[in-house]
């Protein structure tokens, strides 16, 4: 096992553990903003997993997928913030 494979293995392990903890926060989050932050965290963890997989396989086309996911994540965060703002004003 090369050094790069070892680093990627530990990176994916820690990303997986973080994903499980974020999913727990998403399920039991006491407030709606907590759930939004957990969902945003899950999106960033997915981006990290896609980046590690891209490094492991040597395919740069996976990075295009990561860019699309990050753009969609940004737009959903803006939409949720707008929804919370309108909900608080009522």
PDB file of N, CA and C in Angstrom:
ATOM      1  N   UNK A   1       0.853  -1.181   0.000  1.00  0.00           N
ATOM      2  CA  UNK A   1       0.000   0.000   0.000  1.00  0.00           C
ATOM      3  C   UNK A   1       0.892   1.236   0.000  1.00  0.00           C
ATOM      4  N   UNK A   2       0.685   2.095  -0.973  1.00  0.00           N
ATOM      5  CA  UNK A   2       1.508   3.295  -1.073  1.00  0.00           C
ATOM      6  C   UNK A   2       1.040   4.347  -0.070  1.00  0.00           C
ATOM      7  N   UNK A   3       1.869   5.365   0.064  1.00  0.00           N
ATOM      8  CA  UNK A   3       1.547   6.446   0.996  1.00  0.00           C
ATOM      9  C   UNK A   3       0.275   7.176   0.585  1.00  0.00           C
ATOM     10  N   UNK A   4       0.107   7.405  -0.721  1.00  0.00           N
ATOM     11  CA  UNK A   4      -1.088   8.090  -1.215  1.00  0.00           C
ATOM     12  C   UNK A   4      -2.347   7.284  -0.918  1.00  0.00           C
ATOM     13  N   UNK A   5      -2.288   5.988  -1.127  1.00  0.00           N
ATOM     14  CA  UNK A   5      -3.440   5.136  -0.828  1.00  0.00           C
ATOM     15  C   UNK A   5      -3.763   5.139   0.656  1.00  0.00           C
ATOM     16  N   UNK A   6      -2.741   5.169   1.493  1.00  0.00           N
ATOM     17  CA  UNK A   6      -2.952   5.206   2.943  1.00  0.00           C
ATOM     18  C   UNK A   6      -3.613   6.518   3.367  1.00  0.00           C
ATOM     19  N   UNK A   7      -3.131   7.626   2.812  1.00  0.00           N
ATOM     20  CA  UNK A   7      -3.713   8.932   3.126  1.00  0.00           C
ATOM     21  C   UNK A   7      -5.160   9.007   2.652  1.00  0.00           C
ATOM     22  N   UNK A   8      -5.426   8.514   1.453  1.00  0.00           N
ATOM     23  CA  UNK A   8      -6.796   8.518   0.945  1.00  0.00           C
ATOM     24  C   UNK A   8      -7.704   7.619   1.768  1.00  0.00           C
ATOM     25  N   UNK A   9      -7.186   6.481   2.231  1.00  0.00           N
ATOM     26  CA  UNK A   9      -7.979   5.586   3.078  1.00  0.00           C
ATOM     27  C   UNK A   9      -8.383   6.281   4.371  1.00  0.00           C
ATOM     28  N   UNK A  10      -7.426   6.930   5.032  1.00  0.00           N
ATOM     29  CA  UNK A  10      -7.752   7.619   6.283  1.00  0.00           C
ATOM     30  C   UNK A  10      -8.658   8.828   6.030  1.00  0.00           C
ATOM     31  N   UNK A  11      -8.446   9.519   4.926  1.00  0.00           N
ATOM     32  CA  UNK A  11      -9.306  10.656   4.594  1.00  0.00           C
ATOM     33  C   UNK A  11     -10.746  10.205   4.387  1.00  0.00           C
ATOM     34  N   UNK A  12     -10.928   9.131   3.621  1.00  0.00           N
ATOM     35  CA  UNK A  12     -12.274   8.624   3.390  1.00  0.00           C
ATOM     36  C   UNK A  12     -12.902   8.077   4.667  1.00  0.00           C
ATOM     37  N   UNK A  13     -12.086   7.495   5.542  1.00  0.00           N
ATOM     38  CA  UNK A  13     -12.602   7.007   6.823  1.00  0.00           C
ATOM     39  C   UNK A  13     -13.131   8.162   7.668  1.00  0.00           C
ATOM     40  N   UNK A  14     -12.338   9.223   7.770  1.00  0.00           N
ATOM     41  CA  UNK A  14     -12.770  10.368   8.574  1.00  0.00           C
ATOM     42  C   UNK A  14     -13.948  11.094   7.935  1.00  0.00           C
ATOM     43  N   UNK A  15     -13.975  11.150   6.610  1.00  0.00           N
ATOM     44  CA  UNK A  15     -15.128  11.750   5.936  1.00  0.00           C
ATOM     45  C   UNK A  15     -16.385  10.920   6.182  1.00  0.00           C
ATOM     46  N   UNK A  16     -16.251   9.598   6.208  1.00  0.00           N
ATOM     47  CA  UNK A  16     -17.399   8.733   6.489  1.00  0.00           C
ATOM     48  C   UNK A  16     -17.907   8.900   7.906  1.00  0.00           C
ATOM     49  N   UNK A  17     -16.993   8.995   8.871  1.00  0.00           N
ATOM     50  CA  UNK A  17     -17.395   9.219  10.265  1.00  0.00           C
ATOM     51  C   UNK A  17     -18.093  10.570  10.399  1.00  0.00           C
ATOM     52  N   UNK A  18     -17.551  11.578   9.743  1.00  0.00           N
ATOM     53  CA  UNK A  18     -18.179  12.905   9.780  1.00  0.00           C
ATOM     54  C   UNK A  18     -19.556  12.887   9.125  1.00  0.00           C
ATOM     55  N   UNK A  19     -19.702  12.086   8.073  1.00  0.00           N
ATOM     56  CA  UNK A  19     -20.996  11.962   7.401  1.00  0.00           C
ATOM     57  C   UNK A  19     -22.030  11.347   8.342  1.00  0.00           C
ATOM     58  N   UNK A  20     -21.643  10.327   9.083  1.00  0.00           N
ATOM     59  CA  UNK A  20     -22.562   9.689  10.031  1.00  0.00           C
ATOM     60  C   UNK A  20     -22.976  10.677  11.111  1.00  0.00           C
ATOM     61  N   UNK A  21     -22.016  11.429  11.646  1.00  0.00           N
ATOM     62  CA  UNK A  21     -22.339  12.414  12.685  1.00  0.00           C
ATOM     63  C   UNK A  21     -23.236  13.531  12.142  1.00  0.00           C
ATOM     64  N   UNK A  22     -23.004  13.934  10.900  1.00  0.00           N
ATOM     65  CA  UNK A  22     -23.856  14.962  10.292  1.00  0.00           C
ATOM     66  C   UNK A  22     -25.262  14.440  10.037  1.00  0.00           C
ATOM     67  N   UNK A  23     -25.371  13.183   9.648  1.00  0.00           N
ATOM     68  CA  UNK A  23     -26.696  12.593   9.462  1.00  0.00           C
ATOM     69  C   UNK A  23     -27.465  12.518  10.776  1.00  0.00           C
ATOM     70  N   UNK A  24     -26.755  12.219  11.852  1.00  0.00           N
ATOM     71  CA  UNK A  24     -27.406  12.213  13.166  1.00  0.00           C
ATOM     72  C   UNK A  24     -27.911  13.603  13.516  1.00  0.00           C
ATOM     73  N   UNK A  25     -27.108  14.633  13.249  1.00  0.00           N
ATOM     74  CA  UNK A  25     -27.527  16.012  13.516  1.00  0.00           C
ATOM     75  C   UNK A  25     -28.704  16.402  12.622  1.00  0.00           C
ATOM     76  N   UNK A  26     -28.718  15.894  11.404  1.00  0.00           N
ATOM     77  CA  UNK A  26     -29.816  16.187  10.492  1.00  0.00           C
ATOM     78  C   UNK A  26     -31.120  15.581  11.003  1.00  0.00           C
ATOM     79  N   UNK A  27     -31.043  14.401  11.575  1.00  0.00           N
ATOM     80  CA  UNK A  27     -32.249  13.726  12.050  1.00  0.00           C
ATOM     81  C   UNK A  27     -32.736  14.314  13.369  1.00  0.00           C
ATOM     82  N   UNK A  28     -31.829  14.558  14.322  1.00  0.00           N
ATOM     83  CA  UNK A  28     -32.272  14.987  15.652  1.00  0.00           C
ATOM     84  C   UNK A  28     -32.080  16.479  15.893  1.00  0.00           C
ATOM     85  N   UNK A  29     -31.714  17.218  14.859  1.00  0.00           N
ATOM     86  CA  UNK A  29     -31.501  18.654  15.025  1.00  0.00           C
ATOM     87  C   UNK A  29     -32.714  19.329  15.624  1.00  0.00           C
ATOM     88  N   UNK A  30     -32.547  20.079  16.705  1.00  0.00           N
ATOM     89  CA  UNK A  30     -33.724  20.659  17.360  1.00  0.00           C
ATOM     90  C   UNK A  30     -34.400  21.765  16.570  1.00  0.00           C
ATOM     91  N   UNK A  31     -33.653  22.477  15.754  1.00  0.00           N
ATOM     92  CA  UNK A  31     -34.258  23.583  15.018  1.00  0.00           C
ATOM     93  C   UNK A  31     -34.017  23.400  13.515  1.00  0.00           C
ATOM     94  N   UNK A  32     -34.787  24.141  12.748  1.00  0.00           N
ATOM     95  CA  UNK A  32     -34.664  24.082  11.296  1.00  0.00           C
ATOM     96  C   UNK A  32     -33.295  24.575  10.807  1.00  0.00           C
ATOM     97  N   UNK A  33     -32.746  25.680  11.352  1.00  0.00           N
ATOM     98  CA  UNK A  33     -31.398  26.094  10.922  1.00  0.00           C
ATOM     99  C   UNK A  33     -30.316  25.048  11.228  1.00  0.00           C
ATOM    100  N   UNK A  34     -30.469  24.300  12.325  1.00  0.00           N
ATOM    101  CA  UNK A  34     -29.512  23.233  12.608  1.00  0.00           C
ATOM    102  C   UNK A  34     -29.537  22.173  11.515  1.00  0.00           C
ATOM    103  N   UNK A  35     -30.713  21.853  11.061  1.00  0.00           N
ATOM    104  CA  UNK A  35     -30.841  20.859   9.995  1.00  0.00           C
ATOM    105  C   UNK A  35     -30.257  21.378   8.674  1.00  0.00           C
ATOM    106  N   UNK A  36     -30.419  22.652   8.411  1.00  0.00           N
ATOM    107  CA  UNK A  36     -29.856  23.234   7.186  1.00  0.00           C
ATOM    108  C   UNK A  36     -28.333  23.197   7.229  1.00  0.00           C
ATOM    109  N   UNK A  37     -27.758  23.539   8.375  1.00  0.00           N
ATOM    110  CA  UNK A  37     -26.303  23.495   8.513  1.00  0.00           C
ATOM    111  C   UNK A  37     -25.796  22.065   8.369  1.00  0.00           C
ATOM    112  N   UNK A  38     -26.517  21.095   8.927  1.00  0.00           N
ATOM    113  CA  UNK A  38     -26.124  19.697   8.788  1.00  0.00           C
ATOM    114  C   UNK A  38     -26.201  19.254   7.329  1.00  0.00           C
ATOM    115  N   UNK A  39     -27.216  19.696   6.628  1.00  0.00           N
ATOM    116  CA  UNK A  39     -27.349  19.356   5.205  1.00  0.00           C
ATOM    117  C   UNK A  39     -26.219  19.977   4.391  1.00  0.00           C
ATOM    118  N   UNK A  40     -25.859  21.202   4.722  1.00  0.00           N
ATOM    119  CA  UNK A  40     -24.738  21.859   4.049  1.00  0.00           C
ATOM    120  C   UNK A  40     -23.429  21.129   4.345  1.00  0.00           C
ATOM    121  N   UNK A  41     -23.270  20.683   5.574  1.00  0.00           N
ATOM    122  CA  UNK A  41     -22.073  19.924   5.955  1.00  0.00           C
ATOM    123  C   UNK A  41     -21.996  18.613   5.183  1.00  0.00           C
ATOM    124  N   UNK A  42     -23.126  17.944   5.023  1.00  0.00           N
ATOM    125  CA  UNK A  42     -23.159  16.694   4.263  1.00  0.00           C
ATOM    126  C   UNK A  42     -22.756  16.948   2.816  1.00  0.00           C
ATOM    127  N   UNK A  43     -23.198  18.060   2.266  1.00  0.00           N
ATOM    128  CA  UNK A  43     -22.824  18.399   0.889  1.00  0.00           C
ATOM    129  C   UNK A  43     -21.319  18.594   0.766  1.00  0.00           C
ATOM    130  N   UNK A  44     -20.717  19.293   1.706  1.00  0.00           N
ATOM    131  CA  UNK A  44     -19.272  19.494   1.659  1.00  0.00           C
ATOM    132  C   UNK A  44     -18.520  18.180   1.859  1.00  0.00           C
ATOM    133  N   UNK A  45     -19.057  17.299   2.683  1.00  0.00           N
ATOM    134  CA  UNK A  45     -18.426  15.992   2.857  1.00  0.00           C
ATOM    135  C   UNK A  45     -18.509  15.167   1.578  1.00  0.00           C
ATOM    136  N   UNK A  46     -19.634  15.263   0.876  1.00  0.00           N
ATOM    137  CA  UNK A  46     -19.751  14.578  -0.411  1.00  0.00           C
ATOM    138  C   UNK A  46     -18.729  15.138  -1.398  1.00  0.00           C
ATOM    139  N   UNK A  47     -18.522  16.447  -1.369  1.00  0.00           N
ATOM    140  CA  UNK A  47     -17.505  17.054  -2.236  1.00  0.00           C
ATOM    141  C   UNK A  47     -16.118  16.515  -1.899  1.00  0.00           C
ATOM    142  N   UNK A  48     -15.833  16.345  -0.623  1.00  0.00           N
ATOM    143  CA  UNK A  48     -14.548  15.778  -0.209  1.00  0.00           C
ATOM    144  C   UNK A  48     -14.384  14.344  -0.668  1.00  0.00           C
ATOM    145  N   UNK A  49     -15.459  13.560  -0.582  1.00  0.00           N
ATOM    146  CA  UNK A  49     -15.405  12.171  -1.030  1.00  0.00           C
ATOM    147  C   UNK A  49     -15.182  12.104  -2.535  1.00  0.00           C
ATOM    148  N   UNK A  50     -15.874  12.949  -3.281  1.00  0.00           N
ATOM    149  CA  UNK A  50     -15.703  12.973  -4.743  1.00  0.00           C
ATOM    150  C   UNK A  50     -14.271  13.398  -5.089  1.00  0.00           C
ATOM    151  N   UNK A  51     -13.721  14.369  -4.369  1.00  0.00           N
ATOM    152  CA  UNK A  51     -12.345  14.807  -4.632  1.00  0.00           C
ATOM    153  C   UNK A  51     -11.349  13.689  -4.330  1.00  0.00           C
ATOM    154  N   UNK A  52     -11.524  12.984  -3.220  1.00  0.00           N
ATOM    155  CA  UNK A  52     -10.633  11.864  -2.896  1.00  0.00           C
ATOM    156  C   UNK A  52     -10.742  10.761  -3.937  1.00  0.00           C
ATOM    157  N   UNK A  53     -11.951  10.475  -4.387  1.00  0.00           N
ATOM    158  CA  UNK A  53     -12.139   9.453  -5.405  1.00  0.00           C
ATOM    159  C   UNK A  53     -11.498   9.881  -6.718  1.00  0.00           C
ATOM    160  N   UNK A  54     -11.577  11.169  -7.031  1.00  0.00           N
ATOM    161  CA  UNK A  54     -10.954  11.685  -8.244  1.00  0.00           C
ATOM    162  C   UNK A  54      -9.433  11.547  -8.172  1.00  0.00           C
ATOM    163  N   UNK A  55      -8.864  11.813  -7.021  1.00  0.00           N
ATOM    164  CA  UNK A  55      -7.418  11.656  -6.849  1.00  0.00           C
ATOM    165  C   UNK A  55      -7.027  10.194  -6.962  1.00  0.00           C
ATOM    166  N   UNK A  56      -7.825   9.314  -6.367  1.00  0.00           N
ATOM    167  CA  UNK A  56      -7.503   7.895  -6.379  1.00  0.00           C
ATOM    168  C   UNK A  56      -7.558   7.310  -7.789  1.00  0.00           C
ATOM    169  N   UNK A  57      -8.571   7.682  -8.559  1.00  0.00           N
ATOM    170  CA  UNK A  57      -8.712   7.121  -9.900  1.00  0.00           C
ATOM    171  C   UNK A  57      -7.915   7.887 -10.956  1.00  0.00           C
ATOM    172  N   UNK A  58      -7.575   9.132 -10.673  1.00  0.00           N
ATOM    173  CA  UNK A  58      -6.850   9.943 -11.638  1.00  0.00           C
ATOM    174  C   UNK A  58      -7.747  10.566 -12.697  1.00  0.00           C
ATOM    175  N   UNK A  59      -9.042  10.450 -12.530  1.00  0.00           N
ATOM    176  CA  UNK A  59     -10.011  11.025 -13.470  1.00  0.00           C
ATOM    177  C   UNK A  59     -10.360  12.450 -13.039  1.00  0.00           C
ATOM    178  N   UNK A  60     -10.133  13.408 -13.904  1.00  0.00           N
ATOM    179  CA  UNK A  60     -10.457  14.792 -13.552  1.00  0.00           C
ATOM    180  C   UNK A  60     -11.918  15.128 -13.860  1.00  0.00           C
ATOM    181  N   UNK A  61     -12.609  14.241 -14.557  1.00  0.00           N
ATOM    182  CA  UNK A  61     -14.009  14.530 -14.882  1.00  0.00           C
ATOM    183  C   UNK A  61     -14.890  14.505 -13.632  1.00  0.00           C
ATOM    184  N   UNK A  62     -14.449  13.821 -12.583  1.00  0.00           N
ATOM    185  CA  UNK A  62     -15.216  13.819 -11.341  1.00  0.00           C
ATOM    186  C   UNK A  62     -15.224  15.201 -10.684  1.00  0.00           C
ATOM    187  N   UNK A  63     -14.217  15.984 -10.963  1.00  0.00           N
ATOM    188  CA  UNK A  63     -14.171  17.331 -10.394  1.00  0.00           C
ATOM    189  C   UNK A  63     -15.251  18.226 -11.005  1.00  0.00           C
ATOM    190  N   UNK A  64     -15.643  17.946 -12.232  1.00  0.00           N
ATOM    191  CA  UNK A  64     -16.762  18.673 -12.831  1.00  0.00           C
ATOM    192  C   UNK A  64     -18.049  18.391 -12.063  1.00  0.00           C
ATOM    193  N   UNK A  65     -18.219  17.151 -11.659  1.00  0.00           N
ATOM    194  CA  UNK A  65     -19.378  16.787 -10.836  1.00  0.00           C
ATOM    195  C   UNK A  65     -19.336  17.532  -9.511  1.00  0.00           C
ATOM    196  N   UNK A  66     -18.150  17.646  -8.930  1.00  0.00           N
ATOM    197  CA  UNK A  66     -18.008  18.356  -7.660  1.00  0.00           C
ATOM    198  C   UNK A  66     -18.372  19.832  -7.806  1.00  0.00           C
ATOM    199  N   UNK A  67     -17.998  20.434  -8.913  1.00  0.00           N
ATOM    200  CA  UNK A  67     -18.336  21.841  -9.147  1.00  0.00           C
ATOM    201  C   UNK A  67     -19.845  22.015  -9.272  1.00  0.00           C
ATOM    202  N   UNK A  68     -20.504  21.119  -9.977  1.00  0.00           N
ATOM    203  CA  UNK A  68     -21.958  21.199 -10.126  1.00  0.00           C
ATOM    204  C   UNK A  68     -22.648  21.021  -8.781  1.00  0.00           C
ATOM    205  N   UNK A  69     -22.168  20.062  -7.976  1.00  0.00           N
ATOM    206  CA  UNK A  69     -22.755  19.844  -6.647  1.00  0.00           C
ATOM    207  C   UNK A  69     -22.578  21.085  -5.776  1.00  0.00           C
ATOM    208  N   UNK A  70     -21.417  21.725  -5.842  1.00  0.00           N
ATOM    209  CA  UNK A  70     -21.190  22.911  -5.009  1.00  0.00           C
ATOM    210  C   UNK A  70     -22.077  24.078  -5.443  1.00  0.00           C
ATOM    211  N   UNK A  71     -22.312  24.224  -6.746  1.00  0.00           N
ATOM    212  CA  UNK A  71     -23.202  25.288  -7.218  1.00  0.00           C
ATOM    213  C   UNK A  71     -24.641  25.045  -6.771  1.00  0.00           C
ATOM    214  N   UNK A  72     -25.099  23.818  -6.865  1.00  0.00           N
ATOM    215  CA  UNK A  72     -26.456  23.486  -6.414  1.00  0.00           C
ATOM    216  C   UNK A  72     -26.573  23.697  -4.909  1.00  0.00           C
ATOM    217  N   UNK A  73     -25.518  23.320  -4.173  1.00  0.00           N
ATOM    218  CA  UNK A  73     -25.527  23.514  -2.723  1.00  0.00           C
ATOM    219  C   UNK A  73     -25.621  24.992  -2.354  1.00  0.00           C
ATOM    220  N   UNK A  74     -24.884  25.825  -3.075  1.00  0.00           N
ATOM    221  CA  UNK A  74     -24.928  27.260  -2.816  1.00  0.00           C
ATOM    222  C   UNK A  74     -26.328  27.812  -3.048  1.00  0.00           C
ATOM    223  N   UNK A  75     -26.953  27.408  -4.140  1.00  0.00           N
ATOM    224  CA  UNK A  75     -28.295  27.899  -4.438  1.00  0.00           C
ATOM    225  C   UNK A  75     -29.326  27.415  -3.420  1.00  0.00           C
ATOM    226  N   UNK A  76     -29.209  26.184  -2.956  1.00  0.00           N
ATOM    227  CA  UNK A  76     -30.164  25.696  -1.956  1.00  0.00           C
ATOM    228  C   UNK A  76     -29.956  26.393  -0.614  1.00  0.00           C
ATOM    229  N   UNK A  77     -28.724  26.719  -0.287  1.00  0.00           N
ATOM    230  CA  UNK A  77     -28.479  27.454   0.956  1.00  0.00           C
ATOM    231  C   UNK A  77     -29.108  28.847   0.889  1.00  0.00           C
ATOM    232  N   UNK A  78     -28.983  29.505  -0.245  1.00  0.00           N
ATOM    233  CA  UNK A  78     -29.614  30.813  -0.412  1.00  0.00           C
ATOM    234  C   UNK A  78     -31.128  30.694  -0.321  1.00  0.00           C
ATOM    235  N   UNK A  79     -31.693  29.653  -0.922  1.00  0.00           N
ATOM    236  CA  UNK A  79     -33.148  29.454  -0.886  1.00  0.00           C
ATOM    237  C   UNK A  79     -33.628  29.183   0.540  1.00  0.00           C
ATOM    238  N   UNK A  80     -32.896  28.357   1.284  1.00  0.00           N
ATOM    239  CA  UNK A  80     -33.286  28.088   2.674  1.00  0.00           C
ATOM    240  C   UNK A  80     -33.165  29.344   3.536  1.00  0.00           C
ATOM    241  N   UNK A  81     -32.119  30.131   3.325  1.00  0.00           N
ATOM    242  CA  UNK A  81     -31.964  31.374   4.089  1.00  0.00           C
ATOM    243  C   UNK A  81     -33.103  32.336   3.793  1.00  0.00           C
ATOM    244  N   UNK A  82     -33.508  32.430   2.533  1.00  0.00           N
ATOM    245  CA  UNK A  82     -34.637  33.270   2.147  1.00  0.00           C
ATOM    246  C   UNK A  82     -35.923  32.780   2.808  1.00  0.00           C
ATOM    247  N   UNK A  83     -36.100  31.459   2.824  1.00  0.00           N
ATOM    248  CA  UNK A  83     -37.300  30.880   3.454  1.00  0.00           C
ATOM    249  C   UNK A  83     -37.327  31.160   4.951  1.00  0.00           C
ATOM    250  N   UNK A  84     -36.189  31.020   5.620  1.00  0.00           N
ATOM    251  CA  UNK A  84     -36.150  31.281   7.065  1.00  0.00           C
ATOM    252  C   UNK A  84     -36.408  32.753   7.339  1.00  0.00           C
ATOM    253  N   UNK A  85     -35.845  33.643   6.514  1.00  0.00           N
ATOM    254  CA  UNK A  85     -36.054  35.077   6.694  1.00  0.00           C
ATOM    255  C   UNK A  85     -37.523  35.424   6.550  1.00  0.00           C
ATOM    256  N   UNK A  86     -38.183  34.891   5.554  1.00  0.00           N
ATOM    257  CA  UNK A  86     -39.628  35.157   5.368  1.00  0.00           C
ATOM    258  C   UNK A  86     -40.453  34.558   6.498  1.00  0.00           C
ATOM    259  N   UNK A  87     -40.034  33.416   6.997  1.00  0.00           N
ATOM    260  CA  UNK A  87     -40.752  32.755   8.076  1.00  0.00           C
ATOM    261  C   UNK A  87     -40.641  33.538   9.387  1.00  0.00           C
ATOM    262  N   UNK A  88     -39.485  34.142   9.637  1.00  0.00           N
ATOM    263  CA  UNK A  88     -39.267  34.909  10.864  1.00  0.00           C
ATOM    264  C   UNK A  88     -40.032  36.227  10.819  1.00  0.00           C
ATOM    265  N   UNK A  89     -40.159  36.836   9.644  1.00  0.00           N
ATOM    266  CA  UNK A  89     -40.836  38.133   9.528  1.00  0.00           C
ATOM    267  C   UNK A  89     -42.327  38.029   9.769  1.00  0.00           C
ATOM    268  N   UNK A  90     -42.920  36.880   9.604  1.00  0.00           N
ATOM    269  CA  UNK A  90     -44.367  36.726   9.791  1.00  0.00           C
ATOM    270  C   UNK A  90     -44.748  36.719  11.198  1.00  0.00           C
TER     271      UNK A  90
END
